[in-house]
mmCIF file of C-alpha atoms in Angstrom:
data_model
loop_
_atom_site.group_PDB
_atom_site.id
_atom_site.type_symbol
_atom_site.label_atom_id
_atom_site.label_comp_id
_atom_site.label_asym_id
_atom_site.label_seq_id
_atom_site.Cartn_x
_atom_site.Cartn_y
_atom_site.Cartn_z
ATOM 1 C CA MET A 652 -6.545 15.744 7.015
ATOM 2 C CA ASN A 653 -3.686 18.529 5.289
ATOM 3 C CA SER A 654 -0.802 16.967 7.415
ATOM 4 C CA ALA A 655 -2.018 13.328 6.468
ATOM 5 C CA LEU A 656 -1.539 14.204 2.507
ATOM 6 C CA THR A 657 1.931 15.933 3.122
ATOM 7 C CA SER A 658 3.278 13.689 5.665
ATOM 8 C CA ILE A 659 6.237 11.897 3.943
ATOM 9 C CA VAL A 660 8.932 9.819 5.378
ATOM 10 C CA PRO A 661 12.515 11.410 5.708
ATOM 11 C CA ARG A 662 14.672 10.477 2.534
ATOM 12 C CA THR A 663 17.903 9.403 4.454
ATOM 13 C CA THR A 664 15.952 7.421 6.916
ATOM 14 C CA ARG A 665 14.026 5.544 4.322
ATOM 15 C CA CYS A 666 17.302 5.046 2.617
ATOM 16 C CA SER A 667 19.213 3.126 5.464
ATOM 17 C CA THR A 668 16.082 1.319 6.698
ATOM 18 C CA ASP A 669 15.635 0.538 2.745
ATOM 19 C CA ASP A 670 19.474 -0.993 2.943
ATOM 20 C CA ALA A 671 18.919 -2.800 6.337
ATOM 21 C CA ILE A 672 15.793 -4.375 5.043
ATOM 22 C CA THR A 673 17.784 -5.322 1.740
ATOM 23 C CA GLY A 674 20.377 -6.738 3.692
ATOM 24 C CA TRP A 675 18.029 -9.456 5.968
ATOM 25 C CA ALA A 676 16.317 -10.494 2.524
ATOM 26 C CA LEU A 677 19.775 -10.857 0.863
ATOM 27 C CA ASP A 678 20.543 -12.782 4.209
ATOM 28 C CA ALA A 679 17.276 -14.539 4.753
ATOM 29 C CA ARG A 680 18.009 -15.940 1.296
ATOM 30 C CA GLY A 681 20.790 -18.081 2.662
ATOM 31 C CA GLY A 682 18.380 -19.519 5.112
ATOM 32 C CA ASP A 683 18.722 -17.113 8.360
ATOM 33 C CA PRO A 684 15.791 -17.486 10.229
ATOM 34 C CA LEU A 685 16.212 -14.335 12.488
ATOM 35 C CA ALA A 686 16.790 -12.256 8.922
ATOM 36 C CA VAL A 687 13.317 -13.620 7.380
ATOM 37 C CA GLU A 688 11.272 -12.512 10.538
ATOM 38 C CA ARG A 689 13.202 -9.086 10.737
ATOM 39 C CA PHE A 690 12.080 -8.683 6.671
ATOM 40 C CA VAL A 691 8.562 -9.779 7.143
ATOM 41 C CA ARG A 692 8.235 -7.212 10.081
ATOM 42 C CA ALA A 693 9.873 -4.496 8.942
ATOM 43 C CA LEU A 694 7.440 -4.399 5.623
ATOM 44 C CA HIS A 695 4.176 -6.162 6.796
ATOM 45 C CA ARG A 696 2.517 -2.484 7.354
ATOM 46 C CA ASP A 697 3.929 -1.441 4.333
ATOM 47 C CA VAL A 698 2.394 -4.278 2.420
ATOM 48 C CA ARG A 699 -0.603 -4.436 4.372
ATOM 49 C CA ARG A 700 -1.521 -0.966 3.442
ATOM 50 C CA TYR A 701 -0.922 -1.058 0.042
ATOM 51 C CA VAL A 702 -3.341 -4.036 -1.107
ATOM 52 C CA ALA A 703 -5.413 -2.723 1.123
ATOM 53 C CA TYR A 704 -5.876 0.785 -0.680
ATOM 54 C CA LEU A 705 -5.461 -1.113 -4.016
ATOM 55 C CA SER A 706 -8.082 -3.917 -3.579
ATOM 56 C CA ALA A 707 -11.451 -3.280 -3.807
ATOM 57 C CA ASP A 708 -12.018 -5.838 -0.855
ATOM 58 C CA PRO A 709 -10.910 -4.328 2.393
ATOM 59 C CA GLN A 710 -11.551 -7.693 3.991
ATOM 60 C CA ALA A 711 -8.780 -9.533 1.775
ATOM 61 C CA ALA A 712 -5.954 -7.104 2.672
ATOM 62 C CA ASP A 713 -4.643 -9.779 5.688
ATOM 63 C CA ASP A 714 -5.034 -12.822 3.084
ATOM 64 C CA LEU A 715 -3.318 -10.932 0.489
ATOM 65 C CA THR A 716 -0.511 -9.674 2.935
ATOM 66 C CA GLN A 717 0.122 -13.147 3.603
ATOM 67 C CA ASP A 718 -0.321 -14.301 -0.165
ATOM 68 C CA THR A 719 2.388 -11.814 -0.756
ATOM 69 C CA PHE A 720 5.074 -13.057 2.097
ATOM 70 C CA LEU A 721 4.706 -16.837 0.789
ATOM 71 C CA ARG A 722 5.176 -15.657 -2.333
ATOM 72 C CA ALA A 723 7.914 -13.787 -1.758
ATOM 73 C CA LEU A 724 9.535 -16.041 1.113
ATOM 74 C CA GLY A 725 9.259 -19.317 -1.811
ATOM 75 C CA SER A 726 11.094 -17.064 -4.264
ATOM 76 C CA LEU A 727 13.627 -15.001 -2.122
ATOM 77 C CA HIS A 728 16.302 -17.499 -3.819
ATOM 78 C CA ARG A 729 15.777 -15.400 -6.547
ATOM 79 C CA PHE A 730 16.536 -12.061 -5.328
ATOM 80 C CA GLU A 731 19.476 -10.722 -6.026
ATOM 81 C CA GLY A 732 19.392 -7.053 -4.340
ATOM 82 C CA ARG A 733 19.220 -4.914 -7.721
ATOM 83 C CA SER A 734 16.390 -2.741 -6.287
ATOM 84 C CA SER A 735 15.918 -2.705 -2.613
ATOM 85 C CA ALA A 736 13.906 -5.492 -1.237
ATOM 86 C CA ARG A 737 10.854 -2.935 -0.794
ATOM 87 C CA THR A 738 10.336 -2.386 -4.309
ATOM 88 C CA TRP A 739 10.995 -6.060 -5.126
ATOM 89 C CA LEU A 740 8.067 -6.898 -2.426
ATOM 90 C CA LEU A 741 5.897 -4.393 -3.154
ATOM 91 C CA SER A 742 5.674 -5.485 -6.920
ATOM 92 C CA ILE A 743 5.127 -8.819 -5.856
ATOM 93 C CA ALA A 744 2.106 -7.690 -3.548
ATOM 94 C CA ARG A 745 0.496 -5.561 -6.971
ATOM 95 C CA ARG A 746 0.696 -9.275 -8.662
ATOM 96 C CA ALA A 747 -1.124 -10.452 -5.435
ATOM 97 C CA VAL A 748 -3.839 -7.790 -6.133
ATOM 98 C CA ILE A 749 -4.231 -8.753 -9.994
ATOM 99 C CA ASP A 750 -4.527 -12.352 -9.467
ATOM 100 C CA SER A 751 -7.302 -11.642 -6.677
ATOM 101 C CA LEU A 752 -9.371 -9.260 -8.461
ATOM 102 C CA ARG A 753 -9.065 -11.214 -11.599
ATOM 103 C CA HIS A 754 -9.806 -14.217 -9.432
ATOM 104 C CA THR A 755 -12.997 -12.583 -7.568
ATOM 105 C CA ALA A 756 -14.325 -11.665 -11.028
ATOM 106 C CA ALA A 757 -14.279 -15.028 -12.305
ATOM 107 C CA ARG A 758 -16.441 -16.415 -9.738
ATOM 108 C CA PRO A 759 -20.023 -15.403 -8.523
ATOM 109 C CA ARG A 760 -20.131 -13.243 -5.142
ATOM 110 C CA LEU A 761 -22.206 -15.660 -2.877
ATOM 111 C CA ALA A 762 -23.393 -13.085 -0.578
ATOM 112 C CA ASP A 763 -24.115 -9.252 -0.236
ATOM 113 C CA THR A 764 -23.431 -8.015 2.834
ATOM 114 C CA ASP A 765 -21.123 -5.956 5.423
ATOM 115 C CA ASP A 766 -17.709 -6.933 5.855
ATOM 116 C CA TRP A 767 -16.320 -7.808 9.945
ATOM 117 C CA GLN A 768 -14.234 -4.704 8.836
ATOM 118 C CA SER A 769 -16.711 -2.237 8.230
ATOM 119 C CA ALA A 770 -18.638 -3.810 10.982
ATOM 120 C CA ALA A 771 -15.612 -3.173 13.540
ATOM 121 C CA GLU A 772 -15.098 0.480 12.250
ATOM 122 C CA ARG A 773 -18.430 0.919 13.402
ATOM 123 C CA ALA A 774 -18.062 0.090 17.161
ATOM 124 C CA GLN A 775 -14.629 1.151 17.645
ATOM 125 C CA SER A 776 -14.352 4.552 19.348
ATOM 126 C CA ARG A 777 -13.792 7.753 17.285
ATOM 127 C CA ASN A 778 -12.048 9.604 19.702
ATOM 128 C CA LEU A 779 -9.098 8.096 18.979
ATOM 129 C CA PRO A 780 -5.980 10.570 17.510
ATOM 130 C CA GLY A 781 -6.266 10.620 13.969
ATOM 131 C CA PHE A 782 -9.203 8.512 13.322
ATOM 132 C CA ASP A 783 -11.315 10.571 11.456
ATOM 133 C CA ASP A 784 -8.486 11.611 9.152
ATOM 134 C CA GLY A 785 -7.438 8.541 8.314
ATOM 135 C CA ILE A 786 -10.968 7.634 7.716
ATOM 136 C CA ALA A 787 -11.136 10.666 5.747
ATOM 137 C CA LEU A 788 -8.167 10.100 3.392
ATOM 138 C CA ALA A 789 -9.125 6.601 2.730
ATOM 139 C CA GLU A 790 -12.813 7.453 1.500
ATOM 140 C CA LEU A 791 -10.826 10.736 -0.564
ATOM 141 C CA LEU A 792 -8.515 8.038 -2.038
ATOM 142 C CA ALA A 793 -11.370 5.906 -2.952
ATOM 143 C CA THR A 794 -12.668 8.181 -5.413
ATOM 144 C CA LEU A 795 -9.408 8.298 -7.364
ATOM 145 C CA PRO A 796 -8.700 6.301 -10.363
ATOM 146 C CA ASP A 797 -7.331 3.027 -9.671
ATOM 147 C CA GLU A 798 -3.856 3.975 -11.175
ATOM 148 C CA ARG A 799 -3.462 7.795 -9.778
ATOM 149 C CA ARG A 800 -4.462 5.869 -6.013
ATOM 150 C CA GLU A 801 -1.884 3.536 -6.383
ATOM 151 C CA ALA A 802 0.819 6.235 -7.359
ATOM 152 C CA PHE A 803 -0.064 8.380 -4.439
ATOM 153 C CA VAL A 804 -0.531 5.289 -1.979
ATOM 154 C CA LEU A 805 3.452 4.409 -2.936
ATOM 155 C CA THR A 806 5.061 7.776 -3.027
ATOM 156 C CA GLN A 807 3.143 9.647 -0.306
ATOM 157 C CA LEU A 808 2.035 7.258 2.270
ATOM 158 C CA LEU A 809 4.851 4.508 1.788
ATOM 159 C CA GLY A 810 7.352 7.059 0.819
ATOM 160 C CA LEU A 811 8.799 5.601 -2.083
ATOM 161 C CA PRO A 812 10.902 7.524 -4.492
ATOM 162 C CA TYR A 813 9.561 8.040 -8.163
ATOM 163 C CA ALA A 814 11.637 5.607 -9.534
ATOM 164 C CA GLU A 815 10.903 2.585 -7.109
ATOM 165 C CA ALA A 816 7.241 3.251 -7.402
ATOM 166 C CA ALA A 817 7.817 2.985 -11.357
ATOM 167 C CA LEU A 818 9.300 -0.180 -10.726
ATOM 168 C CA VAL A 819 6.221 -1.343 -8.543
ATOM 169 C CA SER A 820 3.726 -0.119 -11.145
ATOM 170 C CA GLY A 821 5.312 -1.264 -13.959
ATOM 171 C CA CYS A 822 5.332 2.170 -15.982
ATOM 172 C CA PRO A 823 7.847 4.849 -16.793
ATOM 173 C CA VAL A 824 9.025 7.157 -13.579
ATOM 174 C CA GLY A 825 6.888 10.137 -15.793
ATOM 175 C CA THR A 826 3.885 8.388 -15.365
ATOM 176 C CA VAL A 827 4.099 7.925 -11.799
ATOM 177 C CA ARG A 828 5.029 11.585 -11.817
ATOM 178 C CA SER A 829 2.021 12.611 -13.949
ATOM 179 C CA ARG A 830 -0.448 10.392 -11.825
ATOM 180 C CA LEU A 831 0.682 11.752 -8.694
ATOM 181 C CA ALA A 832 0.352 15.470 -9.822
ATOM 182 C CA ARG A 833 -3.547 14.525 -10.908
ATOM 183 C CA ALA A 834 -4.063 12.325 -7.856
ATOM 184 C CA ARG A 835 -2.737 15.505 -5.477
ATOM 185 C CA SER A 836 -4.909 18.227 -7.560
ATOM 186 C CA SER A 837 -8.222 15.785 -7.315
ATOM 187 C CA LEU A 838 -7.393 15.194 -3.527
ATOM 188 C CA VAL A 839 -6.999 19.051 -2.833
ATOM 189 C CA GLY A 840 -10.485 19.927 -5.174
ATOM 190 C CA LEU A 841 -11.704 17.612 -2.916
ATOM 191 C CA LEU A 842 -10.705 18.915 0.442
ATOM 192 C CA HIS A 843 -11.681 22.401 -0.692
ATOM 193 C CA GLU A 844 -15.318 20.966 -1.516
ATOM 194 C CA ALA A 845 -15.400 19.004 2.283
ATOM 195 C CA GLU A 846 -14.700 22.211 3.743
ATOM 196 C CA GLN A 847 -17.628 24.471 2.193
ATOM 197 C CA PRO A 848 -20.119 25.229 4.881
ATOM 198 C CA VAL A 849 -23.061 23.329 3.877
ATOM 199 C CA ALA A 850 -26.325 25.669 2.732
ATOM 200 C CA VAL A 851 -29.194 25.174 4.891
#
């Protein structure tokens, strides 16, 4: 579990990858269909993970991911490459989640049943490598306040530098650092609690 908290994408690899993805976004802006496909494939997983952690409804992650890419491809002609394409796209994903939460809050809830993802997880083999760590991390992250969870996901799971995470979150870099430090402290405390033997 601790490895899940400390694993970060190497900075040099991420920078060269981000440069390539930004290049594809700029080429896609000019109408290159292969560049569009590469751009979407390269960032699909990051966008899905981000919206899944941000939204309160895990069932909505696929829809929010699709909405993010539809918004991005519709406004790709305005992307000028001033930030990385990853940062630009995650900012769009954040707005998609906020819009979805506002829309959901305005509508009455129809049913209070288990979602399909929870049912699928219960039916899935738990002997897969990393399965328990992934579930445990998701459960721990769910206990954090939204802004701390977002800072942790952006910087530690998606590997964004603090400056880019600040752009996505719409706050100063110092605020991202503070939120991340508090998130780490909370997670470490929760891990220590979880590792304590249960009194019988």
